[in-house]
Short mmCIF file of C-alpha atoms (C1' of nucleotides) in Angstrom, two decimals:
data_model
loop_
_atom_site.label_atom_id
_atom_site.label_comp_id
_atom_site.label_asym_id
_atom_site.label_seq_id
_atom_site.Cartn_x
_atom_site.Cartn_y
_atom_site.Cartn_z
CA MET C 1 50.82 45.94 55.84
CA VAL C 2 53.76 44.06 54.26
CA THR C 3 56.26 42.63 56.64
CA THR C 4 59.66 41.47 55.32
CA PRO C 5 59.95 37.80 56.32
CA LEU C 6 62.66 38.09 58.88
CA ARG C 7 63.08 34.38 58.65
CA LYS C 8 66.10 32.68 60.12
CA ALA C 9 68.08 30.93 57.38
CA THR C 10 67.48 27.23 57.66
CA MET C 11 65.70 27.32 61.10
CA GLY C 12 68.59 25.79 62.89
CA PRO C 13 69.72 26.57 66.39
CA GLY C 14 71.18 29.61 64.50
CA ARG C 15 72.56 31.06 67.86
CA GLN C 16 76.09 31.14 68.96
CA ARG C 17 76.60 30.43 72.74
CA ARG C 18 77.30 33.77 74.57
CA ASP C 19 80.72 34.05 76.16
CA ARG C 20 79.56 35.68 79.48
CA PRO C 21 76.36 35.74 81.39
CA LEU C 22 73.70 38.09 80.26
CA GLU C 23 73.29 41.22 82.25
CA ARG C 24 70.32 43.27 83.11
CA GLN C 25 71.86 46.44 81.76
CA GLU C 26 72.42 44.78 78.27
CA ILE C 27 68.72 44.13 77.96
CA ILE C 28 67.89 47.56 78.93
CA ASP C 29 70.50 48.80 76.38
CA ALA C 30 69.01 46.63 73.53
CA THR C 31 65.51 47.64 74.39
CA LEU C 32 66.56 51.27 74.09
CA VAL C 33 68.17 50.69 70.60
CA LEU C 34 65.03 48.70 69.25
CA SER C 35 62.71 51.37 70.78
CA ARG C 36 64.28 54.07 68.38
CA LEU C 37 62.62 52.27 65.39
CA PRO C 38 59.23 53.71 64.58
CA ASP C 39 57.64 50.33 64.25
CA ARG C 40 55.56 48.47 66.68
CA ARG C 41 56.78 45.01 65.71
CA ALA C 42 60.44 45.99 66.36
CA LEU C 43 60.32 45.81 70.13
CA SER C 44 59.48 42.33 71.27
CA ALA C 45 60.90 39.81 73.49
CA ARG C 46 61.72 37.69 70.58
CA GLN C 47 63.32 40.70 68.69
CA LEU C 48 65.19 41.30 71.74
CA GLY C 49 66.34 37.69 71.96
CA GLU C 50 67.73 37.69 68.38
CA ARG C 51 69.68 40.88 69.07
CA LEU C 52 71.35 39.66 72.26
CA ASN C 53 71.84 36.06 71.09
CA ILE C 54 69.54 34.65 73.61
CA ASP C 55 66.25 33.06 73.62
CA ALA C 56 63.48 35.28 74.47
CA SER C 57 62.49 33.64 77.51
CA ALA C 58 65.98 34.22 79.20
CA ILE C 59 64.48 37.93 79.66
CA TYR C 60 62.26 36.47 82.32
CA ARG C 61 65.23 35.65 84.50
CA HIS C 62 66.06 39.54 84.80
CA PHE C 63 62.62 41.00 84.47
CA ALA C 64 59.16 40.07 85.64
CA GLY C 65 57.85 40.74 82.29
CA MET C 66 57.88 43.08 79.35
CA ASP C 67 56.35 45.83 81.37
CA ASP C 68 58.88 45.52 84.04
CA LEU C 69 61.57 45.71 81.25
CA PHE C 70 59.95 48.96 79.71
CA ARG C 71 59.79 50.63 83.11
CA ALA C 72 63.58 50.16 83.58
CA ALA C 73 64.24 51.37 79.96
CA LEU C 74 62.05 54.50 80.65
CA ASP C 75 63.87 55.05 83.85
CA ALA C 76 67.29 55.05 81.91
CA ILE C 77 65.80 57.80 79.66
CA TRP C 78 64.66 60.08 82.73
CA LEU C 79 68.27 59.57 84.04
CA ASP C 80 69.86 60.75 80.88
CA ALA C 81 67.21 63.67 80.42
CA VAL C 82 68.09 64.98 83.97
CA LYS C 83 71.83 64.79 83.36
CA LEU C 84 71.41 67.14 80.25
CA ILE C 85 69.85 69.94 82.39
CA PRO C 86 72.32 72.63 83.49
CA ARG C 87 71.82 73.37 87.09
CA SER C 88 72.90 76.84 86.49
CA LEU C 89 69.74 78.01 84.68
CA PRO C 90 67.03 79.95 86.62
CA TRP C 91 63.99 78.01 87.33
CA ARG C 92 61.87 78.84 84.24
CA ALA C 93 64.47 78.15 81.76
CA ARG C 94 65.33 74.96 83.71
CA LEU C 95 61.78 73.85 83.63
CA GLU C 96 61.67 74.71 79.84
CA THR C 97 64.78 72.83 79.09
CA MET C 98 63.60 69.75 81.13
CA GLY C 99 60.34 69.95 79.08
CA HIS C 100 61.96 69.93 75.58
CA VAL C 101 64.60 67.46 76.69
CA SER C 102 62.00 64.89 77.93
CA LEU C 103 59.95 65.41 74.76
CA GLN C 104 63.14 64.64 72.62
CA MET C 105 64.10 61.60 74.58
CA VAL C 106 60.63 60.15 74.60
CA VAL C 107 60.27 60.90 70.82
CA GLU C 108 63.51 59.46 69.95
CA HIS C 109 62.51 56.32 71.61
CA PRO C 110 59.14 55.91 70.68
CA GLY C 111 58.86 52.16 71.49
CA VAL C 112 59.12 52.73 75.12
CA GLY C 113 58.18 56.54 74.96
CA VAL C 114 54.54 55.69 74.17
CA GLU C 115 54.28 54.48 77.70
CA ALA C 116 55.75 57.54 79.27
CA TYR C 117 52.40 59.22 79.87
CA ARG C 118 50.92 56.16 81.85
CA MET C 119 53.96 54.30 83.34
CA ASN C 120 55.85 55.21 86.56
CA THR C 121 59.02 53.68 86.62
CA ASN C 122 59.60 53.82 90.35
CA GLY C 123 63.30 54.11 89.63
CA PRO C 124 66.25 56.58 90.43
CA GLY C 125 65.71 58.28 86.94
CA GLU C 126 62.09 59.12 87.73
CA GLN C 127 63.01 60.25 91.31
CA ALA C 128 65.85 62.59 89.80
CA ALA C 129 63.31 63.93 87.47
CA ILE C 130 60.61 64.75 90.06
CA ASP C 131 63.20 66.15 92.37
CA LEU C 132 64.36 68.47 89.46
CA VAL C 133 61.00 69.82 88.71
CA LEU C 134 59.94 70.16 92.49
CA ALA C 135 63.28 71.96 93.20
CA CYS C 136 62.66 74.45 90.43
CA LEU C 137 59.12 75.09 91.69
CA GLU C 138 60.52 75.76 95.10
CA GLU C 139 63.03 78.20 93.79
CA ALA C 140 60.16 79.88 91.90
CA GLY C 141 58.77 80.75 95.31
CA LEU C 142 55.42 78.86 95.31
CA PRO C 143 54.12 77.70 98.57
CA ASP C 144 54.32 74.16 99.41
CA HIS C 145 50.86 72.75 98.19
CA GLU C 146 51.29 74.72 94.92
CA VAL C 147 54.75 73.12 94.32
CA VAL C 148 53.09 69.78 94.54
CA GLU C 149 50.02 70.91 92.30
CA PHE C 150 52.10 72.54 89.66
CA TYR C 151 54.51 69.57 89.54
CA ALA C 152 51.60 67.33 88.63
CA VAL C 153 50.17 69.78 86.04
CA LEU C 154 53.62 70.20 84.64
CA ALA C 155 54.58 66.44 84.42
CA SER C 156 51.20 65.32 83.17
CA THR C 157 51.35 68.13 80.25
CA VAL C 158 54.95 67.30 79.23
CA LEU C 159 54.58 63.38 79.55
CA SER C 160 51.25 63.28 77.73
CA HIS C 161 52.42 65.38 74.69
CA ALA C 162 55.47 63.40 74.68
CA SER C 163 53.67 60.38 74.60
CA ALA C 164 51.24 61.33 72.01
CA GLN C 165 54.05 62.37 69.67
CA ALA C 166 55.81 59.04 70.18
CA ALA C 167 52.50 57.27 69.47
CA TRP C 168 52.06 59.44 66.22
CA ARG C 169 55.49 58.55 65.20
CA MET C 170 54.99 54.79 65.45
CA THR C 171 51.85 54.92 63.19
CA ALA C 172 52.92 57.59 60.68
CA ALA C 173 52.37 56.62 57.18
CA ASP C 174 55.67 58.16 56.12
CA PRO C 175 58.49 57.47 58.56
CA ARG C 176 60.34 60.53 57.26
CA LEU C 177 59.44 64.14 57.82
CA PRO C 178 58.02 63.28 61.17
CA ALA C 179 57.37 66.54 62.84
CA GLU C 180 56.11 68.13 59.71
CA ARG C 181 52.59 66.83 59.59
CA PRO C 182 49.73 68.66 61.23
CA TRP C 183 48.58 67.96 64.74
CA ILE C 184 45.15 67.14 63.52
CA GLU C 185 43.59 66.94 60.13
CA PRO C 186 40.10 67.77 60.01
CA PRO C 187 38.09 67.58 56.76
CA SER C 188 39.42 70.29 54.46
CA ALA C 189 35.60 71.66 54.10
CA PRO C 190 33.49 70.77 56.96
CA ASP C 191 29.77 71.63 56.66
CA PRO C 192 29.21 75.11 57.71
CA ALA C 193 25.71 74.49 58.56
CA ALA C 194 26.47 71.45 61.08
CA PHE C 195 29.84 72.96 62.32
CA PRO C 196 29.96 76.66 61.96
CA ALA C 197 32.88 77.34 64.31
CA LEU C 198 35.04 74.57 62.82
CA ALA C 199 34.19 75.89 59.32
CA ARG C 200 35.45 79.20 60.40
CA HIS C 201 38.60 78.04 61.92
CA VAL C 202 39.47 74.89 59.86
CA ASP C 203 42.53 76.49 58.35
CA GLY C 204 43.98 77.63 61.59
CA VAL C 205 43.30 74.25 63.16
CA SER C 206 44.89 72.33 60.19
CA GLY C 207 47.94 74.49 60.49
CA LEU C 208 48.95 73.36 63.98
CA ASP C 209 51.72 70.99 64.39
CA HIS C 210 52.92 69.01 67.25
CA THR C 211 55.65 70.96 68.19
CA GLN C 212 53.77 74.20 68.46
CA VAL C 213 51.04 72.52 70.39
CA PHE C 214 53.67 71.17 72.88
CA ASP C 215 55.39 74.66 73.22
CA LEU C 216 52.09 76.45 73.81
CA SER C 217 51.06 74.09 76.46
CA LEU C 218 53.98 74.22 78.17
CA ARG C 219 54.20 78.02 78.01
CA VAL C 220 50.49 78.14 79.39
CA VAL C 221 51.56 76.27 82.65
CA LEU C 222 54.89 78.21 83.09
CA ASP C 223 53.09 81.45 82.64
CA VAL C 224 50.51 80.65 85.17
CA ILE C 225 53.24 79.59 87.65
CA GLU C 226 54.95 82.91 87.15
CA SER C 227 51.69 84.85 87.58
CA ARG C 228 51.10 82.90 90.89
CA VAL C 229 54.42 83.92 92.20
CA ALA C 230 54.09 87.52 91.22
CA THR C 231 50.59 87.51 93.03
CA PRO C 232 50.43 84.70 95.54
CA GLY C 233 47.49 83.55 97.55
CA THR C 234 44.91 83.71 94.92
CA MET D 1 31.81 7.23 59.17
CA VAL D 2 32.57 10.70 58.68
CA THR D 3 29.86 13.31 58.37
CA THR D 4 30.41 17.07 57.84
CA PRO D 5 30.12 18.57 61.40
CA LEU D 6 27.37 20.93 61.89
CA ARG D 7 29.06 22.21 65.01
CA LYS D 8 31.95 20.78 66.99
CA ALA D 9 31.01 18.71 69.94
CA THR D 10 32.30 20.83 72.82
CA MET D 11 34.68 23.45 71.46
CA GLY D 12 35.27 25.62 68.61
CA PRO D 13 33.02 28.54 67.41
CA GLY D 14 30.01 26.36 67.51
CA ARG D 15 28.19 29.26 66.02
CA GLN D 16 24.74 29.65 64.81
CA ARG D 17 24.09 31.18 61.36
CA ARG D 18 23.08 34.91 61.61
CA ASP D 19 19.61 35.59 60.38
CA ARG D 20 20.58 39.03 58.72
CA PRO D 21 23.52 40.52 57.50
CA LEU D 22 26.10 42.01 59.59
CA GLU D 23 26.00 45.75 59.92
CA ARG D 24 28.74 48.13 60.59
CA GLN D 25 26.97 49.73 63.39
CA GLU D 26 26.51 46.27 65.15
CA ILE D 27 30.38 45.89 65.17
CA ILE D 28 30.76 49.43 66.69
CA ASP D 29 28.15 48.72 69.26
CA ALA D 30 29.93 45.40 70.29
CA THR D 31 33.26 47.34 70.44
CA LEU D 32 31.85 49.69 72.72
CA VAL D 33 30.51 46.88 74.92
CA LEU D 34 33.64 45.06 75.07
CA SER D 35 35.76 48.36 75.52
CA ARG D 36 33.98 48.84 78.93
CA LEU D 37 35.93 45.79 80.46
CA PRO D 38 39.11 47.07 82.00
CA ASP D 39 41.13 44.24 80.46
CA ARG D 40 43.47 44.39 77.53
CA ARG D 41 42.64 40.84 76.24
CA ALA D 42 38.70 41.49 76.40
CA LEU D 43 38.74 43.66 73.03
CA SER D 44 40.05 41.69 70.11
CA ALA D 45 38.89 40.71 66.42
CA ARG D 46 38.18 37.33 67.86
CA GLN D 47 36.37 38.35 70.94
CA LEU D 48 34.25 40.57 68.88
CA GLY D 49 33.44 37.53 66.51
CA GLU D 50 32.36 35.53 69.33
CA ARG D 51 30.08 38.27 70.75
CA LEU D 52 28.47 38.84 67.14
CA ASN D 53 28.47 35.19 66.11
CA ILE D 54 30.66 35.89 63.25
CA ASP D 55 34.22 34.95 62.26
CA ALA D 56 36.64 37.48 63.32
CA SER D 57 37.71 37.92 59.73
CA ALA D 58 34.19 39.10 58.72
CA ILE D 59 35.00 42.46 60.43
CA TYR D 60 37.46 43.14 57.58
CA ARG D 61 34.57 43.33 55.18
CA HIS D 62 33.37 46.49 57.14
CA PHE D 63 36.54 47.97 58.44
CA ALA D 64 40.13 48.33 57.08
CA GLY D 65 41.29 46.96 60.30
CA MET D 66 41.07 47.12 64.01
CA ASP D 67 42.48 50.60 63.99
CA ASP D 68 39.84 51.72 61.81
CA LEU D 69 37.17 50.10 63.78
CA PHE D 70 38.57 51.79 67.13
CA ARG D 71 38.39 55.16 65.28
CA ALA D 72 34.67 54.64 64.58
CA ALA D 73 33.99 53.64 68.02
CA LEU D 74 35.80 56.65 69.37
CA ASP D 75 33.89 58.93 67.14
CA ALA D 76 30.56 57.45 68.48
CA ILE D 77 32.01 58.36 71.94
CA TRP D 78 32.44 62.12 71.06
CA LEU D 79 29.08 62.01 69.38
CA ASP D 80 27.45 60.80 72.77
CA ALA D 81 29.65 63.36 74.66
CA VAL D 82 28.64 66.47 72.66
CA LYS D 83 25.07 65.44 72.88
CA LEU D 84 25.24 65.62 76.79
CA ILE D 85 26.54 69.31 76.94
CA PRO D 86 23.69 71.73 77.59
CA ARG D 87 23.87 74.56 74.92
CA SER D 88 22.61 77.14 77.34
CA LEU D 89 25.59 77.22 79.72
CA PRO D 90 27.99 80.06 79.35
CA TRP D 91 31.35 79.20 77.65
CA ARG D 92 33.49 78.38 80.51
CA ALA D 93 30.94 76.09 82.20
CA ARG D 94 30.49 74.35 78.81
CA LEU D 95 34.03 73.81 78.52
CA GLU D 96 34.22 72.42 82.05
CA THR D 97 31.34 70.27 81.34
CA MET D 98 32.70 69.04 78.07
CA GLY D 99 35.91 68.31 79.78
CA HIS D 100 34.35 66.21 82.62
CA VAL D 101 31.99 64.31 80.19
CA SER D 102 34.82 63.54 77.73
CA LEU D 103 36.79 62.15 80.68
CA GLN D 104 34.04 60.18 81.89
CA MET D 105 33.40 58.76 78.31
CA VAL D 106 36.96 57.66 77.71
CA VAL D 107 37.33 56.15 81.30
CA GLU D 108 34.14 54.20 81.07
CA HIS D 109 35.31 52.78 77.77
CA PRO D 110 39.00 52.13 78.49
CA GLY D 111 39.58 49.60 75.79
CA VAL D 112 39.07 52.27 73.00
CA GLY D 113 39.59 55.22 75.41
CA VAL D 114 43.25 54.62 75.87
CA GLU D 115 43.67 55.63 72.24
CA ALA D 116 41.91 59.01 72.62
CA TYR D 117 45.19 60.96 73.11
CA ARG D 118 46.58 59.82 69.86
CA MET D 119 43.84 58.97 67.51
CA ASN D 120 42.07 61.32 65.36
CA THR D 121 38.86 59.84 64.16
CA ASN D 122 38.24 62.07 61.25
CA GLY D 123 34.28 61.59 61.70
CA PRO D 124 31.38 63.61 62.67
CA GLY D 125 31.61 63.02 66.27
CA GLU D 126 35.11 64.42 66.38
CA GLN D 127 33.97 67.45 64.37
CA ALA D 128 31.02 68.11 66.44
CA ALA D 129 33.61 68.15 69.47
CA ILE D 130 35.89 70.38 67.91
CA ASP D 131 33.03 72.63 66.78
CA LEU D 132 31.73 72.84 70.43
CA VAL D 133 35.12 73.88 71.91
CA LEU D 134 35.69 76.51 69.20
CA ALA D 135 32.40 78.13 69.66
CA CYS D 136 32.79 78.39 73.38
CA LEU D 137 36.37 80.15 72.82
CA GLU D 138 34.86 82.37 70.28
CA GLU D 139 32.20 83.34 72.70
CA ALA D 140 34.69 83.90 75.33
CA GLY D 141 35.92 86.67 72.97
CA LEU D 142 39.39 85.35 72.05
CA PRO D 143 40.87 86.62 68.76
CA ASP D 144 40.98 83.96 66.16
CA HIS D 145 44.59 82.86 66.56
CA GLU D 146 44.07 82.31 69.97
CA VAL D 147 40.78 80.43 69.55
CA VAL D 148 42.85 77.84 67.61
CA GLU D 149 45.71 77.79 69.98
CA PHE D 150 43.68 77.36 73.12
CA TYR D 151 41.66 74.94 71.49
CA ALA D 152 44.70 72.68 70.90
CA VAL D 153 45.78 73.41 74.40
CA LEU D 154 42.62 72.45 75.94
CA ALA D 155 41.70 69.23 73.64
CA SER D 156 45.45 67.86 74.17
CA THR D 157 45.18 68.52 77.97
CA VAL D 158 41.70 66.75 78.35
CA LEU D 159 42.33 63.86 75.96
CA SER D 160 45.80 63.17 77.44
CA HIS D 161 44.54 63.05 80.88
CA ALA D 162 41.41 60.83 79.95
CA SER D 163 43.49 58.38 78.06
CA ALA D 164 46.00 58.14 80.86
CA GLN D 165 43.36 57.38 83.17
CA ALA D 166 41.89 54.87 80.78
CA ALA D 167 45.23 53.19 80.53
CA TRP D 168 45.89 53.04 84.32
CA ARG D 169 42.56 51.40 84.69
CA MET D 170 43.50 48.71 82.13
CA THR D 171 46.56 47.84 84.23
CA ALA D 172 45.35 48.26 87.89
CA ALA D 173 46.04 45.54 89.99
CA ASP D 174 42.56 45.89 91.65
CA PRO D 175 39.75 46.57 89.22
CA ARG D 176 37.63 47.78 92.10
CA LEU D 177 38.44 51.26 93.75
CA PRO D 178 39.61 52.56 90.37
CA ALA D 179 39.87 56.30 91.03
CA GLU D 180 41.19 55.96 94.51
CA ARG D 181 44.73 55.07 94.12
CA PRO D 182 47.32 57.87 94.05
CA TRP D 183 48.45 59.50 90.60
CA ILE D 184 51.90 58.47 91.28
CA GLU D 185 53.67 56.31 94.00
CA PRO D 186 57.29 57.44 94.80
CA PRO D 187 59.02 55.55 97.20
CA SER D 188 57.87 56.51 100.60
CA ALA D 189 61.11 57.44 102.00
CA PRO D 190 63.36 58.86 99.20
CA ASP D 191 66.87 59.47 99.95
CA PRO D 192 67.13 63.01 101.29
CA ALA D 193 70.60 63.54 100.28
CA ALA D 194 69.96 62.50 96.54
CA PHE D 195 66.57 63.93 96.12
CA PRO D 196 66.12 66.81 98.70
CA ALA D 197 62.98 68.37 97.06
CA LEU D 198 61.17 65.01 96.62
CA ALA D 199 61.97 64.25 100.21
CA ARG D 200 60.40 67.31 101.39
CA HIS D 201 57.20 66.89 99.32
CA VAL D 202 56.87 63.21 99.00
CA ASP D 203 53.71 63.20 101.10
CA GLY D 204 52.08 65.95 98.86
CA VAL D 205 53.07 64.22 95.74
CA SER D 206 51.77 60.75 97.06
CA GLY D 207 48.50 62.47 97.96
CA LEU D 208 47.51 63.34 94.47
CA ASP D 209 45.00 61.54 92.78
CA HIS D 210 43.94 61.22 88.97
CA THR D 211 40.74 63.27 89.38
CA GLN D 212 42.45 66.22 91.19
CA VAL D 213 45.41 66.30 88.71
CA PHE D 214 42.82 66.39 85.81
CA ASP D 215 40.68 69.14 87.59
CA LEU D 216 43.81 71.25 88.37
CA SER D 217 45.07 71.04 84.82
CA LEU D 218 41.76 71.80 83.36
CA ARG D 219 41.38 74.86 85.71
CA VAL D 220 44.88 76.23 84.75
CA VAL D 221 43.90 76.20 81.25
CA LEU D 222 40.52 77.91 81.52
CA ASP D 223 41.97 80.47 84.12
CA VAL D 224 44.58 81.41 81.42
CA ILE D 225 41.83 81.79 78.91
CA GLU D 226 39.66 83.97 81.21
CA SER D 227 42.67 86.21 81.99
CA ARG D 228 43.45 86.49 78.30
CA VAL D 229 39.82 87.71 77.58
CA ALA D 230 40.17 90.19 80.50
CA THR D 231 43.57 91.67 79.27
CA PRO D 232 43.88 90.90 75.58
CA GLY D 233 46.74 91.44 73.22
CA THR D 234 49.43 90.09 75.60
"C1'" DA J 1 27.12 39.42 48.17
"C1'" DC J 2 28.65 38.17 52.27
"C1'" DC J 3 30.90 35.17 55.30
"C1'" DT J 4 33.80 31.20 56.77
"C1'" DG J 5 38.11 28.38 57.55
"C1'" DA J 6 42.39 27.94 57.45
"C1'" DA J 7 46.71 29.78 57.25
"C1'" DC J 8 50.50 33.03 58.02
"C1'" DA J 9 53.46 35.46 60.80
"C1'" DC J 10 53.75 36.91 65.05
"C1'" DC J 11 52.76 37.85 70.46
"C1'" DG J 12 54.04 37.21 76.04
"C1'" DT J 13 54.61 33.94 79.20
"C1'" DT J 14 55.64 29.23 81.64
"C1'" DC J 15 58.19 25.50 82.90
"C1'" DA J 16 60.62 21.19 82.43
"C1'" DA J 17 65.06 19.95 80.67
"C1'" DG J 18 69.62 20.87 79.45
"C1'" DT J 19 74.52 22.45 80.22
"C1'" DA P 1 73.31 29.03 88.07
"C1'" DC P 2 71.62 30.24 83.89
"C1'" DC P 3 69.61 29.45 79.63
"C1'" DT P 4 67.11 26.68 76.09
"C1'" DG P 5 63.25 24.73 73.75
"C1'" DA P 6 58.83 23.57 73.33
"C1'" DA P 7 54.49 24.54 74.46
"C1'" DC P 8 50.25 27.39 75.63
"C1'" DA P 9 47.00 30.51 74.66
"C1'" DC P 10 46.55 34.02 72.29
"C1'" DC P 11 47.02 38.18 68.47
"C1'" DG P 12 45.74 41.07 63.24
"C1'" DT P 13 45.18 40.13 58.81
"C1'" DT P 14 44.80 37.71 54.09
"C1'" DC P 15 42.52 35.06 50.78
"C1'" DA P 16 40.63 30.91 48.52
"C1'" DA P 17 36.56 28.58 49.18
"C1'" DG P 18 31.64 28.04 50.43
"C1'" DT P 19 26.88 29.27 50.62
#
DNA sequence: ACCTGAACACCGTTCAAGT
DNA sequence: ACCTGAACACCGTTCAAGT
């Protein structure tokens, strides 16, 4: 891989003194900006420092480490996502919208979005997102234990697909046309003796794209919830 | 007097020459061994070099890069997983077993397992795994397009949960008692005015563990498949 | 043919020193 | 009080040189 040098001209101090103290929120904002770039190297302590005119080590006065910073940035994403969901929608449409908005937010910020599937932010954004989903499931009429269970299934489904898509964006050979490539690319002609079922379905499998797989998975979970409500106690 | 050092006194590689050429499979095996350690730093080109008595750069004669090596190691995992699935089981039990075996394999090799949700190996192990799942869905009696669709939903569900669990293992504060900690840890007393639904369900949400969420998610998908077979064409 | 060694361009993180 | 600069202990990867 070829990296552009990014060298500082003449290596001097090169940095102008900031006119006011650095704030936590500025670091979070810069993290969200850099996280939009689909490049693993774009989001690092040193790159943040350059963008904020501070030394990378100054970040550690505001966050315990890069993980802590990423958590804060993710939480800001959840806060934004929740704000975009109209309260007036009925429960299923609200959950569908929340799923799609979460996907979009995570995929648009792949640098931090890749961590969504494994990272709990423990912040107000996360709490608001959980609260929203739980409220929808209550409204659907599920009993308490199923509210909790389907929250977990729904959240893990959405977060995992979103993260996978974000990760895929970061490693895509061609940064353009992001959502167009297939979800998986098996060999175009698998050995029918060794893999007969794959050979029969290879065209179908190759035809899947990320968006389609996300929509299918979300629909499966929502359909199950709806059927539980219709015939409870199974 | 300066002599060419056969080996540096107490540090440096201090490596004995290997008696035979390095083989691709040796590197994969070492990768799988190191990937069992739940520590991000344990699996690197330099650590592999130390274990194999080679310079880290020798790996690049056998693999295009660490990504390529990880892909090969993951493929070996899928090959092992498929071998453990009894062919005699009926379709649903076979898919359940495949799900649990895949989870176990990925979680036992977190160093490469964390990549499972986003990495296609394009190797024989992956093809065998896809073939197995497709064959089960055919046996279930799904129409062709649903075979493909539910393959995607099932695979993404299993891989994403397995990867998330592997990632969680790598960052766990305490490497012992891995599966015991909750799936998510919201604040013990969220503000009931701001997050009423979360406040109502906080105990239930805190009580979820990783295994439970995986089992629930897998069951949801398998239930939907079974219901599709019973009432096709919906 | 196959591997080594050194080098390049990076990381996250710590901590004494500076302002 | 807040940030800098240097240092530490690493990365993945390349490539000329060695055997």
